[in-house]
Coordinates of C-alpha atoms in Angstrom, one line a residue:
Chain A
M144 CA 16.0 -20.9 5.2
G145 CA 19.5 -22.5 5.4
V146 CA 21.7 -22.8 8.5
L147 CA 24.0 -20.2 7.2
S148 CA 21.2 -17.7 6.9
V149 CA 20.2 -18.4 10.5
L150 CA 23.8 -17.8 11.6
F151 CA 23.9 -14.6 9.7
L152 CA 20.6 -13.5 11.2
S153 CA 21.8 -14.2 14.7
L154 CA 25.1 -12.3 14.0
A155 CA 23.1 -9.4 12.6
T156 CA 20.8 -9.4 15.7
I157 CA 23.8 -9.3 18.0
L158 CA 25.4 -6.5 16.0
A159 CA 22.1 -4.6 16.1
I160 CA 21.9 -5.0 19.9
S161 CA 25.6 -3.9 20.4
L162 CA 24.9 -0.8 18.3
Q163 CA 21.8 0.0 20.3
V164 CA 23.6 -0.6 23.6
S165 CA 26.5 1.6 22.6
G166 CA 23.9 4.3 21.8
L167 CA 25.1 4.6 18.2
H168 CA 21.9 5.8 16.6
I169 CA 23.4 8.6 14.6
P170 CA 21.7 9.7 11.4
H171 CA 23.4 8.4 8.3
L172 CA 23.5 9.6 4.8
I173 CA 21.4 7.5 2.4
R174 CA 23.7 4.5 2.0
Q175 CA 24.3 3.1 -1.5
P176 CA 24.0 -0.7 -1.5
I177 CA 27.5 -2.2 -1.2
A178 CA 28.5 -4.4 -4.2
G179 CA 27.8 -8.0 -3.5
E180 CA 25.4 -7.2 -0.7
E181 CA 22.3 -8.6 -2.2
P182 CA 18.9 -8.3 -0.6
S183 CA 17.8 -11.6 1.0
P184 CA 14.9 -13.4 -0.7
G185 CA 12.8 -12.5 2.4
S186 CA 13.4 -8.7 2.0
S187 CA 12.8 -8.9 -1.8
C188 CA 9.5 -10.8 -1.2
S189 CA 8.5 -8.3 1.5
S190 CA 9.2 -5.5 -1.1
W191 CA 7.2 -7.3 -3.7
R192 CA 4.3 -7.7 -1.3
L193 CA 4.4 -4.0 -0.5
G194 CA 4.5 -3.2 -4.2
V195 CA 1.4 -5.3 -4.7
E196 CA -0.5 -3.8 -1.8
T197 CA 0.3 -0.2 -2.8
N198 CA -0.9 -0.9 -6.4
N199 CA 2.6 -0.3 -7.8
I200 CA 2.8 -3.8 -9.2
R201 CA -0.2 -4.6 -11.4
D202 CA -1.5 -7.3 -13.7
W203 CA 0.6 -10.0 -12.3
K204 CA -0.4 -13.6 -13.0
T205 CA 1.3 -15.6 -10.2
V206 CA 3.3 -15.0 -7.0
P207 CA 7.0 -15.1 -7.9
K208 CA 8.3 -18.6 -7.5
T209 CA 11.0 -17.5 -5.0
C210 CA 8.3 -16.0 -2.8
E211 CA 6.1 -19.1 -2.5
G212 CA 7.4 -19.9 1.0
Y213 CA 7.3 -16.3 2.1
V214 CA 3.7 -15.8 1.0
G215 CA 2.6 -19.1 2.5
D216 CA 4.1 -18.3 5.8
Y217 CA 2.5 -14.8 5.7
M218 CA -1.0 -16.1 4.9
L219 CA -0.9 -18.7 7.7
G220 CA 0.9 -16.6 10.3
P221 CA 0.1 -13.7 12.6
Q222 CA 1.2 -10.9 10.4
Y223 CA -1.7 -11.3 7.9
R224 CA -4.1 -11.3 10.9
E225 CA -2.5 -8.2 12.4
D226 CA -2.3 -6.4 9.0
S227 CA -6.0 -7.1 8.5
R228 CA -6.9 -6.0 12.1
I229 CA -5.3 -2.6 11.6
V230 CA -7.4 -2.0 8.5
T231 CA -10.7 -3.1 10.0
D232 CA -10.0 -1.2 13.2
E233 CA -9.4 1.9 11.2
A234 CA -12.6 1.3 9.2
F235 CA -14.6 1.0 12.4
R236 CA -13.0 4.2 13.8
Y237 CA -14.1 6.0 10.7
A238 CA -17.6 4.6 10.7
E239 CA -18.0 5.4 14.3
S240 CA -17.1 9.1 13.6
L241 CA -19.9 9.5 11.1
Q242 CA -23.3 11.3 11.7
L243 CA -25.7 8.8 10.1
A244 CA -29.1 9.8 8.8
G245 CA -30.7 6.8 10.3
D246 CA -33.0 6.3 7.3
G247 CA -31.6 2.9 6.3
K248 CA -29.9 4.3 3.2
D249 CA -26.4 4.3 4.6
V250 CA -24.6 1.2 3.2
W251 CA -21.2 -0.3 3.5
I252 CA -19.9 -2.4 0.6
F253 CA -18.0 -5.6 1.4
D254 CA -16.2 -7.6 -1.3
V255 CA -16.3 -11.4 -0.6
D256 CA -13.2 -13.4 -1.5
E257 CA -10.3 -12.6 0.7
T258 CA -12.4 -9.8 2.3
T259 CA -15.3 -11.5 4.1
I260 CA -14.2 -15.1 3.6
S261 CA -10.8 -16.7 3.1
N262 CA -9.9 -19.1 0.2
V263 CA -6.4 -19.7 1.6
D264 CA -7.1 -23.4 2.0
F265 CA -7.8 -23.7 -1.7
V266 CA -5.0 -21.4 -2.8
A267 CA -2.6 -23.3 -0.7
Q268 CA -3.0 -26.2 -3.1
Y269 CA -1.5 -23.9 -5.9
G270 CA 1.6 -22.9 -4.1
F271 CA -0.2 -19.9 -2.4
G272 CA -0.7 -18.3 -5.8
A273 CA 2.7 -19.3 -7.2
E274 CA 1.0 -21.7 -9.6
P275 CA -2.0 -20.9 -11.8
F276 CA -5.4 -22.0 -10.4
N277 CA -7.4 -24.7 -11.9
G278 CA -10.7 -23.1 -13.1
T279 CA -12.9 -26.1 -12.6
A280 CA -11.5 -26.8 -9.1
S281 CA -12.0 -23.2 -8.3
I282 CA -15.7 -23.3 -9.1
E283 CA -16.0 -26.6 -7.1
W284 CA -14.4 -24.9 -4.1
V285 CA -16.9 -22.0 -4.4
M286 CA -19.8 -24.4 -4.8
K287 CA -18.9 -26.2 -1.6
G288 CA -19.5 -23.0 0.3
E289 CA -17.3 -23.8 3.2
A290 CA -14.7 -21.1 3.2
P291 CA -14.0 -19.7 6.7
A292 CA -14.6 -16.1 7.6
L293 CA -11.8 -13.6 7.9
P294 CA -12.2 -13.0 11.6
E295 CA -11.3 -9.2 11.5
S296 CA -13.9 -8.6 8.7
L297 CA -16.6 -10.5 10.5
K298 CA -15.9 -8.3 13.6
L299 CA -16.1 -5.2 11.5
Y300 CA -19.4 -6.4 9.9
R301 CA -21.0 -7.0 13.3
R302 CA -19.8 -3.6 14.6
L303 CA -21.2 -1.8 11.5
L304 CA -24.5 -3.5 11.9
N305 CA -24.6 -2.3 15.5
L306 CA -24.1 1.2 14.3
G307 CA -27.2 0.8 12.1
I308 CA -25.3 0.6 8.8
K309 CA -26.6 -1.8 6.1
V310 CA -24.2 -4.2 4.4
V311 CA -24.1 -4.9 0.7
F312 CA -21.9 -7.7 -0.6
L313 CA -20.6 -6.9 -4.0
V314 CA -18.6 -9.7 -5.6
R315 CA -17.5 -10.8 -9.1
R316 CA -19.0 -14.3 -8.7
T317 CA -21.8 -15.4 -11.0
E318 CA -25.5 -15.7 -10.3
Y319 CA -24.9 -19.4 -10.7
E320 CA -22.9 -19.3 -7.5
R321 CA -25.5 -17.2 -5.6
D322 CA -26.9 -20.1 -3.4
A323 CA -23.4 -21.4 -2.5
T324 CA -22.2 -17.9 -1.8
E325 CA -25.2 -16.9 0.4
R326 CA -25.0 -20.3 2.2
N327 CA -21.3 -19.8 2.9
L328 CA -21.8 -16.3 4.2
K329 CA -24.5 -17.4 6.6
L330 CA -22.5 -20.5 7.7
V331 CA -19.6 -18.4 8.9
G332 CA -21.6 -15.6 10.6
Y333 CA -22.7 -13.1 8.0
H334 CA -26.4 -13.6 8.7
T335 CA -28.0 -10.6 7.2
W336 CA -27.5 -8.1 4.3
E337 CA -29.3 -5.5 2.3
K338 CA -28.1 -7.1 -1.0
V339 CA -25.8 -9.6 -2.5
L340 CA -24.8 -8.3 -5.9
L341 CA -23.4 -10.7 -8.4
R342 CA -22.5 -10.9 -12.1
N343 CA -25.1 -11.9 -14.6
S344 CA -24.6 -12.7 -18.3
S345 CA -24.7 -9.1 -19.4
D346 CA -21.7 -8.2 -17.1
Y347 CA -19.4 -10.9 -18.3
N348 CA -17.3 -8.7 -20.6
Q349 CA -16.7 -6.1 -18.0
T350 CA -13.5 -5.6 -16.0
N351 CA -13.8 -5.7 -12.2
V352 CA -13.7 -1.9 -12.0
E353 CA -16.4 -1.5 -14.7
F354 CA -18.6 -4.2 -13.1
K355 CA -18.3 -2.8 -9.6
S356 CA -18.7 0.8 -10.7
S357 CA -21.9 0.0 -12.6
K358 CA -23.4 -1.9 -9.6
R359 CA -22.5 0.9 -7.3
R360 CA -24.0 3.5 -9.6
K361 CA -27.3 1.6 -9.5
L362 CA -27.1 1.6 -5.7
V363 CA -26.6 5.4 -5.6
E364 CA -29.4 5.9 -8.2
R365 CA -31.7 4.0 -5.8
G366 CA -31.0 6.5 -3.0
Y367 CA -28.3 4.6 -1.1
R368 CA -25.3 6.4 0.3
I369 CA -22.1 4.3 0.0
I370 CA -20.4 5.5 3.2
G371 CA -17.6 2.9 3.1
N372 CA -16.2 0.2 0.9
I373 CA -13.8 -2.6 1.8
G374 CA -12.0 -5.0 -0.4
D375 CA -8.7 -6.8 -1.0
Q376 CA -8.2 -5.7 -4.6
W377 CA -7.6 -2.1 -5.8
S378 CA -10.2 -2.9 -8.5
D379 CA -12.8 -3.2 -5.7
L380 CA -11.9 0.4 -4.6
L381 CA -11.2 2.3 -7.8
G382 CA -13.7 3.6 -10.4
D383 CA -17.0 5.5 -10.0
Y384 CA -19.0 5.8 -6.8
A385 CA -16.2 4.0 -4.9
G386 CA -17.6 5.2 -1.6
N387 CA -16.9 8.1 0.8
R388 CA -13.9 6.1 2.1
T389 CA -12.3 2.9 0.9
F390 CA -10.3 0.3 2.9
K391 CA -7.7 -2.0 1.3
L392 CA -7.2 -5.4 3.0
P393 CA -4.1 -7.4 2.2
N394 CA -4.0 -10.0 -0.6
P395 CA -0.6 -11.2 -1.9
I396 CA -2.0 -14.4 -3.4
Y397 CA -3.8 -13.3 -6.6
Y398 CA -4.5 -10.2 -8.7
A399 CA -8.0 -9.4 -10.0
Chain M
M49 CA 15.4 -5.9 21.4
G50 CA 16.0 -7.9 24.6
V51 CA 18.0 -11.1 25.0
L52 CA 14.8 -13.1 25.6
S53 CA 13.4 -11.9 22.3
V54 CA 16.6 -13.0 20.5
L55 CA 16.3 -16.5 22.1
F56 CA 12.7 -16.7 21.2
L57 CA 13.4 -15.6 17.6
S58 CA 16.1 -18.3 17.3
L59 CA 13.8 -20.9 18.7
A60 CA 11.1 -19.8 16.3
T61 CA 13.5 -20.1 13.4
I62 CA 14.6 -23.5 14.4
L63 CA 11.0 -24.6 14.7
A64 CA 10.2 -23.1 11.3
I65 CA 13.1 -25.0 9.7
S66 CA 12.1 -28.3 11.4
L67 CA 8.5 -27.9 10.1
Q68 CA 9.8 -27.2 6.6
V69 CA 12.2 -30.1 6.7
S70 CA 9.4 -32.4 7.8
G71 CA 7.3 -31.2 4.8
L72 CA 4.5 -30.0 7.1
H73 CA 3.1 -27.3 4.9
I74 CA -0.6 -28.3 5.2
P75 CA -3.3 -25.7 4.6
H76 CA -4.9 -24.5 7.8
L77 CA -8.2 -22.9 8.6
I78 CA -8.0 -19.3 9.4
R79 CA -6.6 -19.4 12.9
Q80 CA -8.2 -17.2 15.5
P81 CA -5.6 -15.5 17.7
I82 CA -5.0 -17.5 20.8
A83 CA -5.8 -15.6 24.1
G84 CA -2.7 -14.0 25.5
E85 CA -0.8 -14.3 22.2
E86 CA -0.2 -10.6 21.6
P87 CA 1.4 -9.4 18.4
S88 CA 4.9 -8.3 19.0
P89 CA 5.6 -4.5 18.8
G90 CA 7.5 -5.3 15.5
S91 CA 4.5 -7.0 13.9
S92 CA 2.2 -4.2 15.0
C93 CA 4.6 -1.5 13.7
S94 CA 4.9 -3.5 10.4
S95 CA 1.1 -3.5 10.1
W96 CA 0.9 0.2 11.0
R97 CA 3.4 0.9 8.2
L98 CA 1.5 -1.2 5.7
G99 CA -1.7 0.7 6.8
V100 CA 0.0 4.0 6.1
E101 CA 1.5 2.9 2.7
T102 CA -1.9 1.6 1.5
N103 CA -3.7 4.8 2.5
N104 CA -5.8 3.0 5.1
I105 CA -4.4 5.1 7.9
R106 CA -4.7 8.8 7.2
D107 CA -4.2 12.2 8.8
W108 CA -1.8 11.0 11.3
K109 CA 0.4 13.5 13.1
T110 CA 3.4 11.5 14.4
V111 CA 4.8 7.9 14.2
P112 CA 3.4 5.9 17.1
K113 CA 5.9 6.2 20.0
T114 CA 6.2 2.4 20.2
C115 CA 7.3 2.3 16.6
E116 CA 10.1 4.9 16.8
G117 CA 12.9 2.2 16.8
Y118 CA 11.2 0.1 14.1
V119 CA 10.7 3.1 11.8
G120 CA 14.3 4.3 12.4
D121 CA 15.7 0.9 11.7
Y122 CA 13.6 0.7 8.5
M123 CA 14.6 4.1 7.2
L124 CA 18.3 3.4 7.8
G125 CA 18.3 -0.2 6.7
P126 CA 18.2 -2.2 3.4
Q127 CA 14.4 -2.8 3.4
Y128 CA 13.6 0.8 2.6
R129 CA 16.1 0.7 -0.2
E130 CA 14.7 -2.5 -1.6
D131 CA 11.1 -1.3 -1.2
S132 CA 12.0 1.8 -3.2
R133 CA 13.9 -0.2 -5.8
I134 CA 10.9 -2.4 -6.6
V135 CA 8.7 0.7 -7.2
T136 CA 11.2 2.6 -9.4
D137 CA 12.0 -0.6 -11.4
E138 CA 8.3 -1.1 -12.0
A139 CA 8.0 2.6 -13.0
F140 CA 10.9 2.2 -15.5
R141 CA 9.4 -1.0 -16.9
Y142 CA 6.1 0.9 -17.5
A143 CA 7.9 3.9 -19.1
E144 CA 9.9 1.6 -21.4
S145 CA 6.7 0.0 -22.7
L146 CA 5.2 3.3 -23.9
Q147 CA 5.1 4.5 -27.5
L148 CA 6.3 8.1 -27.0
A149 CA 5.3 10.9 -29.4
G150 CA 8.8 12.3 -29.4
D151 CA 7.5 15.9 -29.5
G152 CA 9.0 16.9 -26.1
K153 CA 5.5 17.0 -24.5
D154 CA 5.7 13.7 -22.6
V155 CA 6.5 14.6 -19.0
W156 CA 7.0 12.6 -15.8
I157 CA 6.2 14.3 -12.5
F158 CA 8.5 13.8 -9.5
D159 CA 7.7 15.0 -6.0
V160 CA 10.8 16.1 -4.2
D161 CA 10.9 15.4 -0.4
E162 CA 11.2 11.6 0.3
T163 CA 10.9 11.1 -3.5
T164 CA 13.9 12.6 -5.2
I165 CA 15.9 13.6 -2.1
S166 CA 15.9 12.3 1.5
N167 CA 15.3 14.3 4.7
V168 CA 16.0 11.3 6.9
D169 CA 19.0 13.0 8.5
F170 CA 16.7 15.8 9.6
V171 CA 13.8 13.7 10.6
A172 CA 16.1 11.4 12.7
Q173 CA 16.5 14.3 15.1
Y174 CA 12.7 14.1 15.8
G175 CA 12.6 10.4 16.6
F176 CA 12.1 9.5 12.9
G177 CA 8.7 11.2 13.0
A178 CA 7.7 10.1 16.5
E179 CA 8.1 13.7 17.7
P180 CA 6.6 16.8 15.9
F181 CA 9.1 18.7 13.7
N182 CA 10.3 22.1 14.5
G183 CA 9.1 24.4 11.8
T184 CA 12.0 26.8 11.9
A185 CA 14.6 24.1 11.9
S186 CA 12.7 22.5 9.0
I187 CA 13.1 25.6 6.9
E188 CA 16.8 25.9 7.9
W189 CA 17.3 22.3 6.8
V190 CA 15.7 23.0 3.4
M191 CA 17.6 26.2 2.9
K192 CA 20.9 24.4 3.5
G193 CA 20.1 22.4 0.3
E194 CA 22.3 19.5 1.2
A195 CA 19.8 16.6 1.4
P196 CA 21.1 13.5 -0.4
A197 CA 19.4 11.9 -3.4
L198 CA 17.3 8.8 -3.0
P199 CA 19.5 6.5 -5.1
E200 CA 16.6 4.6 -6.7
S201 CA 14.8 7.7 -7.8
L202 CA 18.0 9.2 -9.2
K203 CA 18.4 6.1 -11.3
L204 CA 14.8 6.3 -12.5
Y205 CA 15.3 10.0 -13.4
R206 CA 18.3 9.2 -15.5
R207 CA 16.6 6.3 -17.2
L208 CA 13.6 8.4 -18.0
L209 CA 15.7 11.2 -19.5
N210 CA 17.4 8.5 -21.6
L211 CA 14.0 7.5 -23.0
G212 CA 13.4 11.1 -24.0
I213 CA 10.9 11.9 -21.3
K214 CA 11.0 15.4 -19.7
V215 CA 10.9 15.7 -15.9
V216 CA 8.8 18.1 -13.9
F217 CA 9.5 18.6 -10.2
L218 CA 6.2 19.4 -8.4
V219 CA 6.7 20.1 -4.7
R220 CA 4.8 21.9 -2.0
R221 CA 7.7 24.0 -1.0
T222 CA 7.5 27.8 -1.4
E223 CA 9.0 30.1 -4.1
Y224 CA 11.2 31.4 -1.2
E225 CA 12.8 28.0 -1.2
R226 CA 13.3 27.8 -4.9
D227 CA 17.1 28.6 -5.0
A228 CA 17.9 26.1 -2.2
T229 CA 15.7 23.5 -3.8
E230 CA 17.2 23.8 -7.3
R231 CA 20.7 24.0 -5.9
N232 CA 20.0 20.8 -3.8
L233 CA 18.6 18.9 -6.8
K234 CA 21.7 19.8 -9.0
L235 CA 24.1 19.0 -6.1
V236 CA 23.0 15.4 -5.9
G237 CA 22.6 14.7 -9.6
Y238 CA 19.3 16.0 -10.9
H239 CA 20.9 18.4 -13.4
T240 CA 18.1 19.2 -15.8
W241 CA 14.3 19.6 -15.8
E242 CA 11.4 21.0 -17.8
K243 CA 10.0 22.8 -14.7
V244 CA 10.3 23.1 -11.0
L245 CA 6.7 24.0 -9.8
L246 CA 6.4 25.4 -6.3
R247 CA 3.8 27.2 -4.2
N248 CA 3.3 30.9 -4.4
S249 CA 1.2 33.0 -2.1
S250 CA -2.1 32.3 -3.9
D251 CA -1.7 28.6 -3.3
Y252 CA -1.1 28.8 0.5
N253 CA -4.7 27.8 1.5
Q254 CA -4.8 24.8 -0.8
T255 CA -4.5 21.2 0.4
N256 CA -1.7 19.2 -1.2
V257 CA -4.2 17.4 -3.5
E258 CA -5.7 20.8 -4.6
F259 CA -2.3 22.4 -5.1
K260 CA -0.9 19.6 -7.1
S261 CA -4.1 19.0 -9.2
S262 CA -4.1 22.7 -10.1
K263 CA -0.5 22.7 -11.2
R264 CA -1.0 19.5 -13.2
R265 CA -4.1 21.0 -14.9
K266 CA -2.0 23.9 -16.1
L267 CA 0.6 21.5 -17.5
V268 CA -2.1 19.6 -19.4
E269 CA -3.6 22.9 -20.7
R270 CA -0.1 23.8 -22.0
G271 CA -0.1 20.6 -24.1
Y272 CA 1.9 18.4 -21.9
R273 CA 1.0 14.7 -21.4
I274 CA 1.6 13.5 -17.9
I275 CA 2.7 9.9 -18.6
G276 CA 3.8 9.1 -15.1
N277 CA 3.8 10.6 -11.6
I278 CA 5.9 9.4 -8.6
G279 CA 5.6 10.5 -5.0
D280 CA 5.8 9.3 -1.5
Q281 CA 2.4 10.7 -0.4
W282 CA -1.0 9.6 -1.7
S283 CA -1.8 13.3 -1.9
D284 CA 0.9 13.5 -4.6
L285 CA -1.0 10.9 -6.6
L286 CA -4.7 11.5 -6.1
G287 CA -6.9 14.3 -7.5
D288 CA -7.2 15.6 -11.1
Y289 CA -4.8 15.0 -13.9
A290 CA -2.8 12.6 -11.7
G291 CA -1.0 11.1 -14.7
N292 CA -1.5 8.0 -16.9
R293 CA 0.0 5.9 -14.1
T294 CA 1.1 6.7 -10.6
F295 CA 3.8 5.2 -8.4
K296 CA 3.9 5.3 -4.6
L297 CA 7.3 5.4 -2.8
P298 CA 7.4 4.4 0.8
N299 CA 7.3 7.0 3.6
P300 CA 6.5 6.0 7.2
I301 CA 7.9 9.2 8.7
Y302 CA 5.3 11.8 8.0
Y303 CA 1.9 12.4 6.5
A304 CA 1.1 15.3 4.1

């Protein structure tokens, strides 16, 4: 952010305050953008992020180069935490309102990457998603099994267990990564689960929606009721047997 | 916003610049919130808005009282425009990529309120959604038929017509409001359409999803292909025959 932008921001703030002080909060007609009045990179990146989170922008490969700084600041700052907290609080409020059967068949599905644990330390090395990931380095990162928990999801996990809900982790990692994944989950506080469902060789050609739908169908066929489902990708939450209610955590660093 | 907040914001900006200049963009572990470090009302309202736009927060009656100023500033400012532009640009990019049959059966569904036209002038009188609307005043506002166009949607509408796509307006207004609605659409630039579909007395007990699904099913039964669907409410975009692809415009002022 340049010095000029700072000056402009301060002037805009002073203007906004003067208008509020003078009580000038009159409804306006929808204002057409004035020629030459370009949105700042910040407002464009904020709109891009909203477009991603609402599933309007799909199949993107990397974060726009101009938004690298914006996305990095977001992922390391308080807004990402607060955005996550609102979602997990809402999820708990919903779970709390349910009449549970108490027969151990009520399950809640958690995705793993950017849902229960955070790979931001790894992704930071690739411009917070503005550069393509290195596949080999990515597997090495997973195999280390040291990714920290997303604190809001860990809190939700504990609160759901307290309600008597069983947790199923459903993630598009491979069976090869099972040990590292389970070790990582335990390391950061996810000590118990009903199942950890991963990909095996027969699932390799499936899209994320197909893979997750098929695993969820099997759960339902075995008598489980999927009362909730939380993930950071729309592909975690769309498709068949998605769950009685789904919750979308933020993720502006990659699309899957 | 108080003078102290302005001072704090300026200091934070200077700090952010110093850190960027010194190249200190090291990856961090997920930081737990520090005790006493509360999110500002702005960041909470921003999270609330994201929660609404991603369909995580549902069935809400009014905008949180603490977010009235935030939501008002958003609706009257450039971010709402830019957020809308990203969606309609993405919608056009998608439409442009399609191979159309050219038989006049490719239709795009537009919702009306907060999608093609804006009621922000009316809603501003009710704290931008922080106070419940007056039902009678609401009908009077609709019957005036003078709501301005949402400029981004009007542009999308024109671009879709140029591609040879027909437009269907599908809105949960009543047949009683048809004349005012059609007059309003024409007044602000929506001069032509395939259909304007409204509620009649048999639809009064249906939810928005049920009403819109049923109208869409009838379109498909008559041989139309719903290639796209744009609305500001998730209930415009969920349910049966939702369309080959759906687009969610922002609306933090009411839930339907």
